[in-house]
mmCIF file of N, CA, C and O in Angstrom:
data_model
loop_
_atom_site.group_PDB
_atom_site.id
_atom_site.type_symbol
_atom_site.label_atom_id
_atom_site.label_comp_id
_atom_site.label_asym_id
_atom_site.label_seq_id
_atom_site.Cartn_x
_atom_site.Cartn_y
_atom_site.Cartn_z
ATOM 1 N N MET A 239 14.239 -22.400 -138.803
ATOM 2 C CA MET A 239 14.294 -23.497 -139.654
ATOM 3 C C MET A 239 14.131 -22.940 -141.058
ATOM 4 O O MET A 239 14.618 -23.642 -142.205
ATOM 5 N N GLY A 240 13.339 -21.982 -141.069
ATOM 6 C CA GLY A 240 13.516 -21.355 -142.602
ATOM 7 C C GLY A 240 14.612 -20.765 -143.033
ATOM 8 O O GLY A 240 14.868 -20.726 -144.180
ATOM 9 N N LEU A 241 15.463 -20.020 -142.089
ATOM 10 C CA LEU A 241 16.698 -19.704 -142.412
ATOM 11 C C LEU A 241 17.643 -20.770 -142.899
ATOM 12 O O LEU A 241 18.492 -20.450 -143.723
ATOM 13 N N LEU A 242 17.640 -21.801 -142.209
ATOM 14 C CA LEU A 242 18.200 -23.073 -142.626
ATOM 15 C C LEU A 242 18.117 -23.587 -143.962
ATOM 16 O O LEU A 242 18.985 -23.858 -144.596
ATOM 17 N N MET A 243 16.832 -23.498 -144.234
ATOM 18 C CA MET A 243 16.356 -23.892 -145.413
ATOM 19 C C MET A 243 16.825 -22.953 -146.567
ATOM 20 O O MET A 243 17.104 -23.500 -147.507
ATOM 21 N N LEU A 244 16.755 -21.711 -146.380
ATOM 22 C CA LEU A 244 16.992 -20.654 -147.398
ATOM 23 C C LEU A 244 18.571 -20.880 -147.618
ATOM 24 O O LEU A 244 19.061 -20.817 -148.819
ATOM 25 N N GLY A 245 19.516 -20.989 -146.311
ATOM 26 C CA GLY A 245 20.850 -21.268 -146.677
ATOM 27 C C GLY A 245 21.203 -22.164 -147.601
ATOM 28 O O GLY A 245 21.989 -22.406 -148.010
ATOM 29 N N SER A 246 20.576 -23.470 -147.333
ATOM 30 C CA SER A 246 20.570 -24.772 -148.086
ATOM 31 C C SER A 246 20.285 -24.606 -149.530
ATOM 32 O O SER A 246 20.971 -25.059 -150.406
ATOM 33 N N ILE A 247 19.133 -23.982 -149.842
ATOM 34 C CA ILE A 247 18.703 -23.388 -151.092
ATOM 35 C C ILE A 247 19.953 -22.683 -151.973
ATOM 36 O O ILE A 247 20.092 -22.957 -152.912
ATOM 37 N N VAL A 248 20.299 -21.535 -151.251
ATOM 38 C CA VAL A 248 21.354 -20.836 -151.775
ATOM 39 C C VAL A 248 22.655 -21.639 -152.167
ATOM 40 O O VAL A 248 23.458 -21.271 -152.986
ATOM 41 N N ASN A 249 23.069 -22.492 -150.913
ATOM 42 C CA ASN A 249 24.204 -23.365 -151.378
ATOM 43 C C ASN A 249 23.989 -24.139 -152.474
ATOM 44 O O ASN A 249 24.989 -24.169 -153.202
ATOM 45 N N TYR A 250 23.121 -24.707 -152.785
ATOM 46 C CA TYR A 250 22.855 -25.513 -153.915
ATOM 47 C C TYR A 250 23.048 -24.612 -155.309
ATOM 48 O O TYR A 250 23.495 -25.181 -156.026
ATOM 49 N N LEU A 251 22.243 -23.356 -155.042
ATOM 50 C CA LEU A 251 22.318 -22.672 -156.263
ATOM 51 C C LEU A 251 23.860 -22.124 -156.646
ATOM 52 O O LEU A 251 24.239 -22.053 -157.952
ATOM 53 N N THR A 252 24.566 -21.962 -155.673
ATOM 54 C CA THR A 252 26.062 -21.452 -155.738
ATOM 55 C C THR A 252 26.741 -22.473 -156.578
ATOM 56 O O THR A 252 27.735 -22.317 -157.090
ATOM 57 N N ARG A 253 26.502 -23.667 -156.271
ATOM 58 C CA ARG A 253 27.143 -24.742 -156.759
ATOM 59 C C ARG A 253 26.986 -24.844 -158.546
ATOM 60 O O ARG A 253 27.528 -25.292 -159.147
ATOM 61 N N SER A 254 25.614 -24.661 -158.612
ATOM 62 C CA SER A 254 25.334 -24.531 -160.363
ATOM 63 C C SER A 254 25.763 -23.220 -161.020
ATOM 64 O O SER A 254 25.823 -22.998 -162.339
ATOM 65 N N THR A 255 26.125 -22.036 -160.257
ATOM 66 C CA THR A 255 26.678 -20.878 -161.086
ATOM 67 C C THR A 255 27.645 -20.744 -161.934
ATOM 68 O O THR A 255 27.845 -20.154 -162.886
ATOM 69 N N LEU A 256 28.613 -21.726 -161.463
ATOM 70 C CA LEU A 256 30.070 -21.755 -162.198
ATOM 71 C C LEU A 256 29.724 -22.213 -163.596
ATOM 72 O O LEU A 256 30.098 -21.839 -164.598
ATOM 73 N N ALA A 257 28.901 -23.051 -163.715
ATOM 74 C CA ALA A 257 28.390 -23.880 -165.133
ATOM 75 C C ALA A 257 27.862 -22.914 -165.929
ATOM 76 O O ALA A 257 28.197 -22.791 -167.160
ATOM 77 N N VAL A 258 26.982 -21.957 -165.323
ATOM 78 C CA VAL A 258 26.366 -20.978 -165.994
ATOM 79 C C VAL A 258 27.397 -19.830 -166.501
ATOM 80 O O VAL A 258 27.238 -19.505 -167.576
ATOM 81 N N SER A 259 28.113 -19.548 -165.489
ATOM 82 C CA SER A 259 28.982 -18.361 -165.899
ATOM 83 C C SER A 259 30.369 -18.855 -166.506
ATOM 84 O O SER A 259 31.212 -17.991 -166.777
ATOM 85 N N ALA A 260 30.672 -20.035 -166.500
ATOM 86 C CA ALA A 260 32.098 -20.522 -167.125
ATOM 87 C C ALA A 260 32.350 -20.111 -168.578
ATOM 88 O O ALA A 260 33.715 -19.603 -168.610
ATOM 89 N N PRO A 261 31.447 -20.125 -169.517
ATOM 90 C CA PRO A 261 31.850 -19.452 -170.633
ATOM 91 C C PRO A 261 32.723 -17.894 -170.667
ATOM 92 O O PRO A 261 33.652 -17.705 -171.135
ATOM 93 N N THR A 262 32.124 -17.085 -169.966
ATOM 94 C CA THR A 262 32.636 -15.926 -169.773
ATOM 95 C C THR A 262 33.706 -15.635 -169.069
ATOM 96 O O THR A 262 34.661 -15.291 -169.348
ATOM 97 N N ILE A 263 33.821 -16.577 -167.806
ATOM 98 C CA ILE A 263 34.962 -16.738 -167.064
ATOM 99 C C ILE A 263 36.222 -17.263 -167.920
ATOM 100 O O ILE A 263 37.396 -16.661 -167.551
ATOM 101 N N LEU A 264 35.801 -18.297 -168.566
ATOM 102 C CA LEU A 264 37.088 -18.864 -169.303
ATOM 103 C C LEU A 264 37.597 -17.851 -170.585
ATOM 104 O O LEU A 264 38.866 -17.908 -170.461
ATOM 105 N N ALA A 265 36.840 -17.018 -171.037
ATOM 106 C CA ALA A 265 37.298 -15.965 -172.099
ATOM 107 C C ALA A 265 37.904 -14.831 -171.338
ATOM 108 O O ALA A 265 38.800 -14.641 -171.631
ATOM 109 N N ASP A 266 37.432 -14.456 -170.341
ATOM 110 C CA ASP A 266 37.859 -13.403 -169.428
ATOM 111 C C ASP A 266 39.282 -13.749 -168.808
ATOM 112 O O ASP A 266 40.169 -12.669 -168.998
ATOM 113 N N LEU A 267 39.496 -14.829 -168.288
ATOM 114 C CA LEU A 267 40.709 -14.945 -167.629
ATOM 115 C C LEU A 267 41.677 -16.156 -168.572
ATOM 116 O O LEU A 267 42.614 -16.258 -168.176
ATOM 117 N N GLN A 268 41.112 -16.299 -169.852
ATOM 118 C CA GLN A 268 41.933 -17.283 -170.716
ATOM 119 C C GLN A 268 42.376 -18.356 -170.125
ATOM 120 O O GLN A 268 43.411 -18.933 -170.023
ATOM 121 N N ILE A 269 41.260 -19.097 -169.577
ATOM 122 C CA ILE A 269 41.386 -20.381 -168.872
ATOM 123 C C ILE A 269 41.230 -21.594 -169.930
ATOM 124 O O ILE A 269 40.224 -21.409 -170.504
ATOM 125 N N SER A 270 42.065 -22.587 -170.091
ATOM 126 C CA SER A 270 41.862 -23.705 -170.979
ATOM 127 C C SER A 270 40.877 -24.609 -170.297
ATOM 128 O O SER A 270 40.513 -24.450 -169.118
ATOM 129 N N LYS A 271 40.224 -25.742 -171.089
ATOM 130 C CA LYS A 271 39.472 -26.650 -170.453
ATOM 131 C C LYS A 271 40.153 -27.363 -169.609
ATOM 132 O O LYS A 271 39.474 -27.936 -168.611
ATOM 133 N N GLN A 272 41.355 -27.731 -169.707
ATOM 134 C CA GLN A 272 42.108 -28.522 -169.050
ATOM 135 C C GLN A 272 42.198 -27.547 -167.320
ATOM 136 O O GLN A 272 41.935 -28.338 -166.512
ATOM 137 N N GLN A 273 42.675 -26.346 -167.443
ATOM 138 C CA GLN A 273 42.663 -25.603 -166.207
ATOM 139 C C GLN A 273 41.460 -25.413 -165.626
ATOM 140 O O GLN A 273 41.116 -25.694 -164.376
ATOM 141 N N TYR A 274 40.194 -25.428 -166.385
ATOM 142 C CA TYR A 274 38.849 -25.256 -165.971
ATOM 143 C C TYR A 274 38.787 -26.711 -165.131
ATOM 144 O O TYR A 274 37.816 -26.803 -163.968
ATOM 145 N N SER A 275 39.181 -28.022 -165.801
ATOM 146 C CA SER A 275 39.037 -29.151 -164.855
ATOM 147 C C SER A 275 39.604 -29.199 -163.585
ATOM 148 O O SER A 275 39.013 -29.752 -162.692
ATOM 149 N N TRP A 276 40.838 -28.503 -163.669
ATOM 150 C CA TRP A 276 41.346 -28.334 -162.223
ATOM 151 C C TRP A 276 40.613 -27.588 -161.290
ATOM 152 O O TRP A 276 40.707 -27.914 -160.018
ATOM 153 N N ILE A 277 40.225 -26.732 -161.679
ATOM 154 C CA ILE A 277 39.175 -25.702 -160.929
ATOM 155 C C ILE A 277 37.949 -26.429 -160.436
ATOM 156 O O ILE A 277 37.718 -26.471 -159.098
ATOM 157 N N LEU A 278 37.232 -27.336 -161.134
ATOM 158 C CA LEU A 278 36.210 -28.090 -160.814
ATOM 159 C C LEU A 278 36.664 -28.968 -160.066
ATOM 160 O O LEU A 278 35.954 -29.377 -158.805
ATOM 161 N N SER A 279 37.893 -29.960 -159.941
ATOM 162 C CA SER A 279 38.331 -30.741 -159.070
ATOM 163 C C SER A 279 38.583 -30.173 -157.883
ATOM 164 O O SER A 279 38.386 -31.124 -156.867
ATOM 165 N N ALA A 280 39.130 -29.073 -157.822
ATOM 166 C CA ALA A 280 39.528 -28.460 -156.284
ATOM 167 C C ALA A 280 38.353 -28.335 -155.587
ATOM 168 O O ALA A 280 38.383 -28.736 -154.439
ATOM 169 N N PHE A 281 37.219 -28.007 -156.097
ATOM 170 C CA PHE A 281 36.087 -27.924 -155.631
ATOM 171 C C PHE A 281 35.471 -29.103 -154.940
ATOM 172 O O PHE A 281 34.940 -29.608 -153.853
ATOM 173 N N GLN A 282 35.259 -30.018 -156.007
ATOM 174 C CA GLN A 282 34.779 -31.467 -155.615
ATOM 175 C C GLN A 282 35.843 -32.116 -154.730
ATOM 176 O O GLN A 282 35.150 -32.939 -153.931
ATOM 177 N N GLY A 283 37.110 -31.935 -154.799
ATOM 178 C CA GLY A 283 38.015 -32.685 -153.667
ATOM 179 C C GLY A 283 37.612 -32.313 -152.511
ATOM 180 O O GLY A 283 37.510 -33.030 -151.344
ATOM 181 N N THR A 284 37.527 -30.720 -152.316
ATOM 182 C CA THR A 284 37.430 -30.232 -151.041
ATOM 183 C C THR A 284 36.013 -30.487 -150.329
ATOM 184 O O THR A 284 35.763 -30.750 -149.185
ATOM 185 N N VAL A 285 34.981 -30.479 -151.175
ATOM 186 C CA VAL A 285 33.435 -30.902 -150.756
ATOM 187 C C VAL A 285 33.588 -32.242 -150.090
ATOM 188 O O VAL A 285 32.673 -32.291 -149.306
ATOM 189 N N MET A 286 34.416 -32.893 -150.510
ATOM 190 C CA MET A 286 34.237 -34.286 -149.908
ATOM 191 C C MET A 286 35.015 -34.259 -148.499
ATOM 192 O O MET A 286 34.967 -35.577 -147.803
ATOM 193 N N LEU A 287 35.659 -33.335 -147.889
ATOM 194 C CA LEU A 287 36.219 -33.143 -146.625
ATOM 195 C C LEU A 287 34.853 -32.842 -145.584
ATOM 196 O O LEU A 287 35.042 -32.430 -144.512
ATOM 197 N N GLN A 288 33.677 -33.103 -146.062
ATOM 198 C CA GLN A 288 32.442 -32.959 -145.025
ATOM 199 C C GLN A 288 32.666 -33.753 -143.933
ATOM 200 O O GLN A 288 32.215 -33.086 -142.627
ATOM 201 N N PRO A 289 33.555 -34.905 -143.554
ATOM 202 C CA PRO A 289 33.340 -35.436 -142.141
ATOM 203 C C PRO A 289 34.322 -34.377 -141.297
ATOM 204 O O PRO A 289 34.090 -34.391 -140.045
ATOM 205 N N ILE A 290 35.279 -33.601 -141.849
ATOM 206 C CA ILE A 290 36.106 -32.734 -141.073
ATOM 207 C C ILE A 290 35.130 -31.545 -140.636
ATOM 208 O O ILE A 290 35.111 -31.061 -139.545
ATOM 209 N N CYS A 291 34.305 -31.066 -141.382
ATOM 210 C CA CYS A 291 33.229 -29.920 -140.958
ATOM 211 C C CYS A 291 32.378 -30.511 -140.033
ATOM 212 O O CYS A 291 31.969 -29.651 -139.129
ATOM 213 N N GLY A 292 31.907 -31.802 -140.207
ATOM 214 C CA GLY A 292 30.942 -32.306 -139.097
ATOM 215 C C GLY A 292 31.492 -32.395 -137.732
ATOM 216 O O GLY A 292 31.143 -32.119 -136.756
ATOM 217 N N TYR A 293 32.849 -32.863 -137.869
ATOM 218 C CA TYR A 293 33.862 -32.947 -136.654
ATOM 219 C C TYR A 293 33.730 -31.639 -135.837
ATOM 220 O O TYR A 293 33.682 -31.258 -134.773
ATOM 221 N N VAL A 294 34.229 -30.531 -136.747
ATOM 222 C CA VAL A 294 34.159 -29.070 -136.109
ATOM 223 C C VAL A 294 32.913 -28.730 -135.814
ATOM 224 O O VAL A 294 32.748 -28.238 -134.603
ATOM 225 N N LEU A 295 31.782 -28.899 -136.612
ATOM 226 C CA LEU A 295 30.606 -28.503 -136.009
ATOM 227 C C LEU A 295 30.211 -29.260 -134.524
ATOM 228 O O LEU A 295 29.365 -28.685 -133.633
ATOM 229 N N ASP A 296 30.458 -30.609 -134.389
ATOM 230 C CA ASP A 296 30.384 -31.178 -133.371
ATOM 231 C C ASP A 296 31.079 -30.672 -132.094
ATOM 232 O O ASP A 296 30.683 -30.748 -131.036
ATOM 233 N N VAL A 297 32.424 -30.354 -132.311
ATOM 234 C CA VAL A 297 33.073 -29.900 -131.336
ATOM 235 C C VAL A 297 32.676 -28.555 -130.698
ATOM 236 O O VAL A 297 32.648 -28.238 -129.750
ATOM 237 N N ILE A 298 32.369 -27.533 -131.850
ATOM 238 C CA ILE A 298 32.223 -26.094 -131.387
ATOM 239 C C ILE A 298 30.710 -25.886 -131.345
ATOM 240 O O ILE A 298 30.204 -24.612 -130.676
ATOM 241 N N GLY A 299 29.827 -26.883 -131.614
ATOM 242 C CA GLY A 299 28.371 -26.500 -131.638
ATOM 243 C C GLY A 299 27.858 -25.989 -133.096
ATOM 244 O O GLY A 299 28.573 -25.530 -133.844
ATOM 245 N N LEU A 300 26.535 -26.312 -133.347
ATOM 246 C CA LEU A 300 25.981 -25.976 -134.537
ATOM 247 C C LEU A 300 25.839 -24.661 -134.778
ATOM 248 O O LEU A 300 26.115 -24.056 -135.942
ATOM 249 N N LYS A 301 25.298 -23.922 -133.740
ATOM 250 C CA LYS A 301 24.966 -22.526 -133.936
ATOM 251 C C LYS A 301 26.205 -21.762 -134.265
ATOM 252 O O LYS A 301 26.389 -20.886 -135.241
ATOM 253 N N ILE A 302 27.165 -21.857 -133.277
ATOM 254 C CA ILE A 302 28.617 -21.001 -133.727
ATOM 255 C C ILE A 302 29.207 -21.728 -134.972
ATOM 256 O O ILE A 302 29.779 -20.790 -135.836
ATOM 257 N N GLY A 303 29.170 -23.007 -135.105
ATOM 258 C CA GLY A 303 29.848 -23.488 -136.214
ATOM 259 C C GLY A 303 29.254 -23.167 -137.635
ATOM 260 O O GLY A 303 30.074 -22.663 -138.464
ATOM 261 N N PHE A 304 27.953 -23.287 -137.884
ATOM 262 C CA PHE A 304 27.407 -22.822 -138.973
ATOM 263 C C PHE A 304 27.281 -21.243 -139.307
ATOM 264 O O PHE A 304 27.731 -20.672 -140.147
ATOM 265 N N ALA A 305 27.632 -20.399 -138.160
ATOM 266 C CA ALA A 305 27.793 -19.013 -138.204
ATOM 267 C C ALA A 305 29.345 -18.859 -138.893
ATOM 268 O O ALA A 305 29.357 -18.033 -139.609
ATOM 269 N N ILE A 306 30.201 -19.530 -138.233
ATOM 270 C CA ILE A 306 31.709 -19.367 -138.903
ATOM 271 C C ILE A 306 31.703 -20.042 -140.406
ATOM 272 O O ILE A 306 32.177 -19.332 -141.157
ATOM 273 N N PHE A 307 31.179 -21.228 -140.584
ATOM 274 C CA PHE A 307 31.139 -21.672 -141.790
ATOM 275 C C PHE A 307 30.355 -20.681 -142.873
ATOM 276 O O PHE A 307 30.987 -20.654 -144.107
ATOM 277 N N ALA A 308 29.240 -20.181 -142.491
ATOM 278 C CA ALA A 308 28.320 -19.316 -143.334
ATOM 279 C C ALA A 308 29.267 -17.963 -143.510
ATOM 280 O O ALA A 308 29.261 -17.438 -144.805
ATOM 281 N N THR A 309 29.910 -17.488 -142.554
ATOM 282 C CA THR A 309 30.552 -16.333 -142.722
ATOM 283 C C THR A 309 31.964 -16.500 -143.615
ATOM 284 O O THR A 309 32.214 -15.828 -144.608
ATOM 285 N N ALA A 310 32.472 -17.608 -143.499
ATOM 286 C CA ALA A 310 33.796 -18.046 -144.426
ATOM 287 C C ALA A 310 33.185 -18.283 -145.937
ATOM 288 O O ALA A 310 33.932 -17.743 -146.880
ATOM 289 N N TRP A 311 32.280 -18.786 -146.071
ATOM 290 C CA TRP A 311 31.382 -18.997 -147.303
ATOM 291 C C TRP A 311 31.246 -17.642 -148.039
ATOM 292 O O TRP A 311 31.505 -17.660 -149.363
ATOM 293 N N SER A 312 30.742 -16.703 -147.233
ATOM 294 C CA SER A 312 30.259 -15.537 -147.772
ATOM 295 C C SER A 312 31.558 -14.778 -148.476
ATOM 296 O O SER A 312 31.831 -14.199 -149.299
ATOM 297 N N LEU A 313 32.437 -14.811 -147.288
ATOM 298 C CA LEU A 313 33.816 -13.896 -147.753
ATOM 299 C C LEU A 313 34.391 -14.650 -149.030
ATOM 300 O O LEU A 313 35.086 -13.947 -149.763
ATOM 301 N N ILE A 314 34.578 -16.267 -148.930
ATOM 302 C CA ILE A 314 35.192 -16.847 -149.981
ATOM 303 C C ILE A 314 34.481 -16.488 -151.392
ATOM 304 O O ILE A 314 35.031 -16.333 -152.596
ATOM 305 N N CYS A 315 33.220 -16.583 -151.413
ATOM 306 C CA CYS A 315 32.417 -16.152 -152.307
ATOM 307 C C CYS A 315 32.677 -14.679 -153.180
ATOM 308 O O CYS A 315 32.868 -14.561 -154.270
ATOM 309 N N MET A 316 32.998 -13.792 -152.088
ATOM 310 C CA MET A 316 33.292 -12.357 -152.544
ATOM 311 C C MET A 316 34.649 -12.343 -153.160
ATOM 312 O O MET A 316 34.965 -11.874 -154.156
ATOM 313 N N ALA A 317 35.353 -13.226 -152.653
ATOM 314 C CA ALA A 317 36.951 -13.196 -152.824
ATOM 315 C C ALA A 317 37.001 -13.866 -154.523
ATOM 316 O O ALA A 317 38.256 -13.429 -154.990
ATOM 317 N N HIS A 318 36.073 -14.531 -155.101
ATOM 318 C CA HIS A 318 36.045 -15.050 -156.229
ATOM 319 C C HIS A 318 36.253 -13.593 -157.149
ATOM 320 O O HIS A 318 36.934 -13.817 -158.242
ATOM 321 N N GLY A 319 35.764 -12.549 -157.094
ATOM 322 C CA GLY A 319 35.983 -11.347 -157.836
ATOM 323 C C GLY A 319 37.208 -11.048 -158.031
ATOM 324 O O GLY A 319 37.606 -10.355 -159.022
ATOM 325 N N LEU A 320 38.348 -11.240 -157.022
ATOM 326 C CA LEU A 320 39.596 -11.005 -156.977
ATOM 327 C C LEU A 320 40.145 -11.874 -157.606
ATOM 328 O O LEU A 320 41.890 -11.452 -157.915
ATOM 329 N N ALA A 321 39.885 -12.943 -158.304
ATOM 330 C CA ALA A 321 40.843 -13.949 -158.676
ATOM 331 C C ALA A 321 41.312 -13.415 -160.206
ATOM 332 O O ALA A 321 40.442 -13.007 -161.015
ATOM 333 N N HIS A 322 42.501 -13.459 -160.552
ATOM 334 C CA HIS A 322 43.100 -12.980 -161.803
ATOM 335 C C HIS A 322 43.642 -14.166 -162.641
ATOM 336 O O HIS A 322 44.243 -14.003 -163.507
ATOM 337 N N SER A 323 44.033 -15.364 -162.085
ATOM 338 C CA SER A 323 44.455 -16.324 -162.511
ATOM 339 C C SER A 323 43.592 -17.969 -162.295
ATOM 340 O O SER A 323 43.025 -17.720 -161.310
ATOM 341 N N TRP A 324 44.117 -18.806 -163.033
ATOM 342 C CA TRP A 324 43.253 -20.054 -162.781
ATOM 343 C C TRP A 324 43.796 -20.642 -161.436
ATOM 344 O O TRP A 324 42.903 -21.014 -160.867
ATOM 345 N N PRO A 325 45.063 -20.616 -161.189
ATOM 346 C CA PRO A 325 45.400 -21.367 -159.762
ATOM 347 C C PRO A 325 44.595 -20.563 -158.610
ATOM 348 O O PRO A 325 44.257 -21.037 -157.696
ATOM 349 N N MET A 326 44.626 -19.170 -158.848
ATOM 350 C CA MET A 326 43.802 -18.507 -157.713
ATOM 351 C C MET A 326 42.498 -18.946 -157.581
ATOM 352 O O MET A 326 41.916 -19.143 -156.532
ATOM 353 N N PHE A 327 41.780 -19.065 -158.871
ATOM 354 C CA PHE A 327 40.501 -19.400 -158.862
ATOM 355 C C PHE A 327 40.254 -20.693 -158.121
ATOM 356 O O PHE A 327 39.294 -21.088 -157.570
ATOM 357 N N ALA A 328 41.100 -21.812 -158.665
ATOM 358 C CA ALA A 328 41.127 -22.975 -158.086
ATOM 359 C C ALA A 328 41.247 -23.057 -156.589
ATOM 360 O O ALA A 328 40.381 -23.958 -156.134
ATOM 361 N N TRP A 329 42.086 -22.289 -156.193
ATOM 362 C CA TRP A 329 42.280 -22.188 -154.705
ATOM 363 C C TRP A 329 41.105 -21.777 -154.001
ATOM 364 O O TRP A 329 40.445 -22.267 -153.168
ATOM 365 N N LEU A 330 40.527 -20.778 -154.419
ATOM 366 C CA LEU A 330 39.287 -20.008 -153.748
ATOM 367 C C LEU A 330 38.035 -21.414 -154.103
ATOM 368 O O LEU A 330 37.251 -21.299 -153.123
ATOM 369 N N ARG A 331 37.793 -21.888 -155.339
ATOM 370 C CA ARG A 331 36.917 -22.965 -155.278
ATOM 371 C C ARG A 331 37.118 -23.879 -154.322
ATOM 372 O O ARG A 331 36.199 -24.725 -153.902
ATOM 373 N N GLY A 332 38.276 -24.406 -154.194
ATOM 374 C CA GLY A 332 38.858 -25.382 -152.895
ATOM 375 C C GLY A 332 38.294 -25.077 -151.853
ATOM 376 O O GLY A 332 37.534 -25.760 -151.084
ATOM 377 N N LEU A 333 38.418 -24.115 -151.324
ATOM 378 C CA LEU A 333 38.108 -23.197 -150.135
ATOM 379 C C LEU A 333 36.620 -23.155 -149.752
ATOM 380 O O LEU A 333 35.887 -23.247 -149.006
ATOM 381 N N LEU A 334 35.918 -22.901 -150.961
ATOM 382 C CA LEU A 334 34.500 -22.638 -151.142
ATOM 383 C C LEU A 334 33.822 -24.193 -150.852
ATOM 384 O O LEU A 334 32.882 -24.115 -150.235
ATOM 385 N N GLY A 335 34.597 -25.122 -151.584
ATOM 386 C CA GLY A 335 33.917 -26.596 -151.543
ATOM 387 C C GLY A 335 34.087 -27.064 -149.920
ATOM 388 O O GLY A 335 33.128 -27.545 -149.327
ATOM 389 N N PHE A 336 34.915 -26.615 -149.325
ATOM 390 C CA PHE A 336 35.337 -27.052 -147.899
ATOM 391 C C PHE A 336 34.286 -26.416 -146.999
ATOM 392 O O PHE A 336 33.543 -26.909 -146.125
ATOM 393 N N ALA A 337 34.142 -24.894 -147.374
ATOM 394 C CA ALA A 337 32.782 -24.372 -146.501
ATOM 395 C C ALA A 337 31.658 -24.784 -146.587
ATOM 396 O O ALA A 337 30.907 -24.737 -145.785
ATOM 397 N N GLU A 338 31.337 -24.975 -147.910
ATOM 398 C CA GLU A 338 29.971 -25.180 -148.211
ATOM 399 C C GLU A 338 29.985 -26.882 -147.873
ATOM 400 O O GLU A 338 28.533 -27.482 -147.536
ATOM 401 N N GLY A 339 30.709 -27.690 -147.479
ATOM 402 C CA GLY A 339 30.698 -29.005 -146.965
ATOM 403 C C GLY A 339 30.068 -29.150 -145.761
ATOM 404 O O GLY A 339 29.167 -30.075 -145.363
ATOM 405 N N SER A 340 30.069 -27.663 -144.873
ATOM 406 C CA SER A 340 29.305 -27.891 -143.728
ATOM 407 C C SER A 340 27.723 -27.945 -143.734
ATOM 408 O O SER A 340 27.016 -28.404 -142.974
ATOM 409 N N ALA A 341 27.342 -27.433 -144.772
ATOM 410 C CA ALA A 341 25.752 -27.271 -145.086
ATOM 411 C C ALA A 341 25.218 -28.656 -145.531
ATOM 412 O O ALA A 341 24.105 -28.934 -145.491
ATOM 413 N N ASN A 342 26.127 -29.690 -145.940
ATOM 414 C CA ASN A 342 25.528 -30.872 -146.241
ATOM 415 C C ASN A 342 25.567 -31.772 -144.967
ATOM 416 O O ASN A 342 25.295 -33.194 -145.281
ATOM 417 N N ARG A 343 26.192 -31.496 -143.820
ATOM 418 C CA ARG A 343 26.083 -32.323 -142.768
ATOM 419 C C ARG A 343 24.619 -32.521 -141.994
ATOM 420 O O ARG A 343 24.005 -31.517 -142.031
ATOM 421 N N PRO A 344 24.252 -33.797 -141.733
ATOM 422 C CA PRO A 344 22.816 -33.947 -141.276
ATOM 423 C C PRO A 344 22.993 -33.480 -139.895
ATOM 424 O O PRO A 344 23.844 -33.803 -139.217
ATOM 425 N N ALA A 345 21.962 -32.602 -139.378
ATOM 426 C CA ALA A 345 21.852 -32.001 -138.051
ATOM 427 C C ALA A 345 21.540 -33.020 -136.945
ATOM 428 O O ALA A 345 20.947 -34.178 -137.278
#
């Protein structure tokens, strides 16, 4: 139970880190405010696909499902370091939103 709670806390914190790091990222990648809004929209749009995550978790089981989504979530977080353009960053944020959507499903 503690591990699940820790994962939920980390999940919540990762949602806030982009807002803190945005000024540096926008400057480094020369991202405009409009492009940044597309990045945020990609995340928000895919996190709304939580029912799909819930269906996957129901079909394959919570333990295996959470392991798969947590692994995907970790790999996608690491891949953010490879983003060199705003479309790639938006794509990764979209994938991250989908993977994080599994943590919001009531058990």
